[in-house]
Each structure stands twice: as C-alpha cells, then as structure tokens.
Tab-separated table of C-alpha atoms in Angstrom:
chain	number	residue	atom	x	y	z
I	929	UNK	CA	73.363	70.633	-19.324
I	930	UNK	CA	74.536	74.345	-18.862
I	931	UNK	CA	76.737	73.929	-21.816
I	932	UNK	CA	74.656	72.023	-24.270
I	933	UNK	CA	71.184	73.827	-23.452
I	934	UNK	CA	71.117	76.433	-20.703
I	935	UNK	CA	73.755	78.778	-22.143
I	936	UNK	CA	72.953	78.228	-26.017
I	937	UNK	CA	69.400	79.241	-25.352
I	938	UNK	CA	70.835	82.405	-22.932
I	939	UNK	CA	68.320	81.152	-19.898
I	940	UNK	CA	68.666	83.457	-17.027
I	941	UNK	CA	66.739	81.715	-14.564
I	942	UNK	CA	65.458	78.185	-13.437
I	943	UNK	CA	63.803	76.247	-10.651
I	944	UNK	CA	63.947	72.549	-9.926
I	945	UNK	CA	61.361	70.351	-8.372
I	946	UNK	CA	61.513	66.589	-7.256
I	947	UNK	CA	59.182	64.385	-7.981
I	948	UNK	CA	58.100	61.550	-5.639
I	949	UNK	CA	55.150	58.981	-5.247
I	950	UNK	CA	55.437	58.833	-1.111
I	951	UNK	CA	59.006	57.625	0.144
I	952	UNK	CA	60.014	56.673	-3.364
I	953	UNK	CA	62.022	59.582	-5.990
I	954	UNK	CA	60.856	59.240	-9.499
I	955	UNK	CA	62.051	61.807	-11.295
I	956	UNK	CA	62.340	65.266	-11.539
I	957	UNK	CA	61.287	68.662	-13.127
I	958	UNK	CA	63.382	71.812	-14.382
I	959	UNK	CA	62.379	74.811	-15.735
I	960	UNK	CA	63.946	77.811	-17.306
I	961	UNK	CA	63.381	81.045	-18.566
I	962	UNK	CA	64.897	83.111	-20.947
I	963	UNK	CA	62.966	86.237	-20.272
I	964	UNK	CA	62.524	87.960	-16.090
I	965	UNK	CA	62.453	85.471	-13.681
I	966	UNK	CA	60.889	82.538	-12.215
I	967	UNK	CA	57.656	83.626	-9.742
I	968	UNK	CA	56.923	83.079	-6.732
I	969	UNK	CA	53.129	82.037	-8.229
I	970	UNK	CA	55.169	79.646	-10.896
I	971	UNK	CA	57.173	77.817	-8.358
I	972	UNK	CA	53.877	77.121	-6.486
I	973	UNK	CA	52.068	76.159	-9.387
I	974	UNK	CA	54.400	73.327	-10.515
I	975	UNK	CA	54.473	72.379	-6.697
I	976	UNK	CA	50.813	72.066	-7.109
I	977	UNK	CA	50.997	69.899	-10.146
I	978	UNK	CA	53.752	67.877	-8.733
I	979	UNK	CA	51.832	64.974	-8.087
I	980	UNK	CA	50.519	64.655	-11.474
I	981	UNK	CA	53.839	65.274	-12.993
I	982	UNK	CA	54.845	62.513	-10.505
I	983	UNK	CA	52.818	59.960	-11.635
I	984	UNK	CA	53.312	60.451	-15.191
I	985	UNK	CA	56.665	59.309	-15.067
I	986	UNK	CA	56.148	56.745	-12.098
I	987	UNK	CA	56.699	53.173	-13.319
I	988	UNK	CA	54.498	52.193	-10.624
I	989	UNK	CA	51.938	54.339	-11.680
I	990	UNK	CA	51.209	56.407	-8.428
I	991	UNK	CA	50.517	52.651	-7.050
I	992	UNK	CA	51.226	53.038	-2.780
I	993	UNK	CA	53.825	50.193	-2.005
I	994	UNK	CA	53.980	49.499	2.010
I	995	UNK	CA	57.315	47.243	2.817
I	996	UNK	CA	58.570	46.652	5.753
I	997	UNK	CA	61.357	48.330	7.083
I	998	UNK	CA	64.288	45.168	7.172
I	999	UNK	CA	63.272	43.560	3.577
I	1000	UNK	CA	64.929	44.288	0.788
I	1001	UNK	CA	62.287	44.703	-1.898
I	1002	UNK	CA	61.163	45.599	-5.904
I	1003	UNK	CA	58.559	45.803	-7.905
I	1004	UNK	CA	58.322	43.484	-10.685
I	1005	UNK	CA	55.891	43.055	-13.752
I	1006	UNK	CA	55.917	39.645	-15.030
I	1007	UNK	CA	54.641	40.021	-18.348
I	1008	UNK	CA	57.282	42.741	-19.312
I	1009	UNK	CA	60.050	41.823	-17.602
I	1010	UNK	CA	59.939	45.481	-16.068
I	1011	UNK	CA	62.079	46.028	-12.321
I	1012	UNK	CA	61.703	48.779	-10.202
I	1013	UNK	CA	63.481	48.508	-6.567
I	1014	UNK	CA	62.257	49.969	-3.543
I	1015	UNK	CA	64.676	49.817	-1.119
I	1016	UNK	CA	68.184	50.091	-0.671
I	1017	UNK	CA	68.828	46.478	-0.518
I	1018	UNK	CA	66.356	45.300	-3.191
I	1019	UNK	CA	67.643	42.897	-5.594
I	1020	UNK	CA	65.414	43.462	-8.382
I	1021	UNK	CA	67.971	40.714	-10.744
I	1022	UNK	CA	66.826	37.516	-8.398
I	1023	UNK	CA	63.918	37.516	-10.894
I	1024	UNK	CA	65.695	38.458	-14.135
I	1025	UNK	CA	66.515	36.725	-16.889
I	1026	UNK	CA	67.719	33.587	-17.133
I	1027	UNK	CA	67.355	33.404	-12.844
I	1028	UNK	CA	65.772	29.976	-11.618
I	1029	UNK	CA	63.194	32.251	-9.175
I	1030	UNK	CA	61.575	34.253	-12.022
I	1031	UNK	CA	59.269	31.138	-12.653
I	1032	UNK	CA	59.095	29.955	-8.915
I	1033	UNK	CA	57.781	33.907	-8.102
I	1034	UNK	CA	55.338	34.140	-11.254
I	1035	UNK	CA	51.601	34.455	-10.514
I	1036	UNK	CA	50.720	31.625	-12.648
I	1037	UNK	CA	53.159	29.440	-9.952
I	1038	UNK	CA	51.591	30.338	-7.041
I	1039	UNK	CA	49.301	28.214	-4.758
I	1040	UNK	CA	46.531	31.293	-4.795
I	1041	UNK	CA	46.161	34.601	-5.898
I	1042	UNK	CA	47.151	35.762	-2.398
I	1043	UNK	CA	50.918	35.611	-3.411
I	1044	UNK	CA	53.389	32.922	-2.541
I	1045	UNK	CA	56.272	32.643	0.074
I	1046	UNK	CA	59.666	30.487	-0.630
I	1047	UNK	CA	62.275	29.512	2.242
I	1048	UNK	CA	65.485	30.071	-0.918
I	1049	UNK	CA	68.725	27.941	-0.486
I	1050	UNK	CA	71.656	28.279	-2.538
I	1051	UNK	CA	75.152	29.000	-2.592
I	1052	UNK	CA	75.824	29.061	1.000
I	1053	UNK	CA	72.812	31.616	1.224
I	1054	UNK	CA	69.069	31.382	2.706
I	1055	UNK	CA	66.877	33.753	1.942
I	1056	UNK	CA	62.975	34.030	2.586
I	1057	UNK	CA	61.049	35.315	-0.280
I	1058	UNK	CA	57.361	36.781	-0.291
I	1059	UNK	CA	55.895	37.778	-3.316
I	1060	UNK	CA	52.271	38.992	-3.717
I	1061	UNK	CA	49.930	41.110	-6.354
I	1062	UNK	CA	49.981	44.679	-6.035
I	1063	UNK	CA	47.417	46.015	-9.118
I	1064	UNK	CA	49.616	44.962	-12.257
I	1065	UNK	CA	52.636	44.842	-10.206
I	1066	UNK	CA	54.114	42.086	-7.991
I	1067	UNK	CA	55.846	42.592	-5.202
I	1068	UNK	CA	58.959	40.915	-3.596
I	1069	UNK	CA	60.239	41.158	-0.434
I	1070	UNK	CA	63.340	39.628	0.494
I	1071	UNK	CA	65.703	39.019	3.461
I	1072	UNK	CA	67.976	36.568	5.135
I	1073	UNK	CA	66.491	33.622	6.685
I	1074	UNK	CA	67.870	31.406	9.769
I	1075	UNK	CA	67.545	28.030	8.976
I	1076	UNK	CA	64.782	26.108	10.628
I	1077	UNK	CA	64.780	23.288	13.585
I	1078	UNK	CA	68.481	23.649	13.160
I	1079	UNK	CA	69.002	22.192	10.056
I	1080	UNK	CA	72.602	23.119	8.315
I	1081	UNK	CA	72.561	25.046	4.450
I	1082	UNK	CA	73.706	21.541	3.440
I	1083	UNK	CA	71.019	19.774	5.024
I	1084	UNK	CA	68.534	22.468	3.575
I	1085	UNK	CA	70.030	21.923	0.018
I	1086	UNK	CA	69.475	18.140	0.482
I	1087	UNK	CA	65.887	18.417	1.996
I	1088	UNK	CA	64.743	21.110	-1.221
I	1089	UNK	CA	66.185	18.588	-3.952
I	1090	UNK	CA	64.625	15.499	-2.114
I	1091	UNK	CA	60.913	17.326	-1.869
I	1092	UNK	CA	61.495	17.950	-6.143
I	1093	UNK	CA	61.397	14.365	-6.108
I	1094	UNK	CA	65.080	13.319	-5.787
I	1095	UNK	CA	66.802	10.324	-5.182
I	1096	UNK	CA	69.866	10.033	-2.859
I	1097	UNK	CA	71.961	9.302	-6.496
I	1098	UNK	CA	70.224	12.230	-8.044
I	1099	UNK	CA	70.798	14.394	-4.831
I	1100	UNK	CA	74.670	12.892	-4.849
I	1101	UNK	CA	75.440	14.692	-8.458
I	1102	UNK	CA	73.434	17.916	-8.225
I	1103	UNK	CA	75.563	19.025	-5.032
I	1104	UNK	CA	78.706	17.215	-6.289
I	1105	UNK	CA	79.453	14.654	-3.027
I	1106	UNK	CA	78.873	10.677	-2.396
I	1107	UNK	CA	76.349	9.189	-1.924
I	1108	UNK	CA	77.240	7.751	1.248
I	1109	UNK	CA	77.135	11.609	2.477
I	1110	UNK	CA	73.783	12.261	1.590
I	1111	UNK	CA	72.475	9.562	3.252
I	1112	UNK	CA	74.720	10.715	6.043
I	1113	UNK	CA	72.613	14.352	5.522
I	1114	UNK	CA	69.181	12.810	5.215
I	1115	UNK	CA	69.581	10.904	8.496
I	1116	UNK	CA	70.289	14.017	10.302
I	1117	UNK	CA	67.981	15.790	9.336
I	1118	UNK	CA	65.178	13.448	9.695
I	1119	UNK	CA	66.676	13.579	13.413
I	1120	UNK	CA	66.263	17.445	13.588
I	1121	UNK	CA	62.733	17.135	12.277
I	1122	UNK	CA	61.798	14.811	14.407
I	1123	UNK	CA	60.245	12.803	11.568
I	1124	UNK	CA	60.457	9.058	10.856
I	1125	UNK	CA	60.248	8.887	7.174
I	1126	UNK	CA	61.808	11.023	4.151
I	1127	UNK	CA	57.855	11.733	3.420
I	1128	UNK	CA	57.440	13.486	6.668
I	1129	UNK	CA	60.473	15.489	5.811
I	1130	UNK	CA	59.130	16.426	2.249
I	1131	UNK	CA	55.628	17.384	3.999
I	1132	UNK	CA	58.101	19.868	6.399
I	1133	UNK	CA	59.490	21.245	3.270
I	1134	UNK	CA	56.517	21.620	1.192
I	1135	UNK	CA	55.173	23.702	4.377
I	1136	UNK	CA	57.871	25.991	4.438
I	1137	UNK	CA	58.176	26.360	0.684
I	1138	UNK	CA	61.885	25.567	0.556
I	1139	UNK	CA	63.384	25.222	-2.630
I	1140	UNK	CA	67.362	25.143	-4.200
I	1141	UNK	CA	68.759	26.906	-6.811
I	1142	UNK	CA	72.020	27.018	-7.782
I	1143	UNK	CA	72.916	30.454	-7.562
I	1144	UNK	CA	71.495	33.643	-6.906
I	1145	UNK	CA	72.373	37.361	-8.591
I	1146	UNK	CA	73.794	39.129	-6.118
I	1147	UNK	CA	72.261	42.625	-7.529
C-alpha cells in the first residue's frame, strides 16, 4: 500500500476508521491527504458517517443478527449461494455446494416459514442445526449435540436412514455392515426408546428432525 499508492502520490497524512454493523467488522475506511493534515473536524465527520459507510459494504445489509453465545453460526442467502459467518466457529461450507444440508436447510424444505431445526448425524459427528429467516437472509446456528435417550452415533445413523424409508438391506449397504448388525442396532434402540414398533421409532425421529449424511465440511 505505502509503496504502490501512498508514496507515489507523496500523501503526508492519513486516518483509518473501522467499520462495523454491531459486534460484526465489515470493512474499513482510509483516507489520505496530500496537502496539511487530517482535522480534528474530518476525523469526526467520517466517524459520523461511519454507519452509512458501514452498511454500504455490509453483506448483511445493516440487518441486526442476535446468536447465541455457544453456536457456531452464518448467514446464508439461498438464492445466491452467498456465506457470511458470524462467529468464530461458524461453518458457513455445511451449506455449500455440493453439501447434502444445503437442500435439507432451504426455505422451500422447511415445515413453516418459522425456520426448521435438524438433529445432523454423520461421520462420527452430531450436530443440532437451526435455521430460520432473517429479511433475505437465513440464518444457521450450529453446535454439537448429545445424543438422545442414550442412543449410540451408530444407532442414530440407523434410526435417520430407517425414518427416509429404509429397509434393514438398504440400511446394511449405506453404512457398509451385515445385516444381521442392523437388526442387532434396531433392537436396541427400539429398547432405548421405549417403543414397540420401528414406526414408533420413525415418529421419535421425525420429532427430533434427525437426519444422516455422509459427511460434513469441516470449514
């Protein structure tokens, strides 16, 4: 910068301002001179416009974005494709392309236009997923998940692929064992569940919105 601009154009003074839309950075301003100094009255001035300036660059468009404090979250626009995190541990590629949640978290999936929450098994993770409308935005939150009424990952993975409409055979070659061991599984966890019937254990997972994917981006 000081080489390619601020030195070829013999600038003698500057001021930098950062631009933010509440918690969240979104860009920044700098200035230069090439004549005096910067003012006192300047410096306040572009701290006075720094909102505007703020949400001309904001991808979010100024929009407020409350998440809470242990999710890992982004800011997605389905029609786009368009990702913006906001946090730390957002994983803004869980819905990019080619990922199995992208159509699971899309508004036109969802059971109302309230949003739509998913209990996510795969790979040896669990992960509970809320996603809901935020002006032309959605937004996902995100963030590990203990299993429920005890049930093992495995057990999870077996209960998600039977509530798709699975058989035991079908079940057998999606997770690559016998099928001797998922019927091993499936009477477990119709134990844990305390159900006496594979439909009770589909209603449990339709409930709890679990589904199984094969993988998930890790970033």
């Amino acid at each position: 910068m000081f080489e390619q601009a601020i030195l070829p154009g013999r600038f003698t003074d500057g001021v930098s301002l950062c631009l933010s839309a509440g918690p969240r950075y979104v860009g920044s301003v700098h200035a230069s001179t090439s004549a005096g100094g910067v003012d006192d009255e300047t410096v306040a001035l572009l701290r006075l416009l720094s909102g505007d300036l703020a949400r001309l660059v904001d991808p979010l468009d100024g929009m407020p974005v409350p998440v809470a404090d242990d999710a890992g979250a982004f800011a997605w626009s389905p029609s786009d494709g368009r990702r913006v995190a906001l946090s730390r541990s957002g994983r803004p590629s869980l819905v990019g392309a080619g990922s199995p949640l992208a159509e699971l978290l899309s508004p036109s999936a969802w059971p109302s236009g309230l949003g739509r929450h998913l209990l996510v098994v795969a790979g040896g993770e669990l992960l509970a997923v809320e996603a809901r409308p935020s002006g032309r935005w959605v937004v996902v939150e995100h963030r590990p998940a203990v299993a429920p009424a005890g049930l093992s990952l495995r057990e999870l993975e077996v209960l998600a692929l039977l509530a798709s409409g699975a058989t035991n055979r079908m079940v057998a070659r999606s997770l690559g064992v016998g099928e001797r061991t998922v019927a091993t599984h499936v009477e477990h966890l119709l134990a844990k569940l305390g159900v006496g019937n594979r439909a009770g254990a589909v209603a449990f997972a339709v409930t709890i919105g679990l589904v199984h994917v094969r993988g998930l981006p890790r970033r």
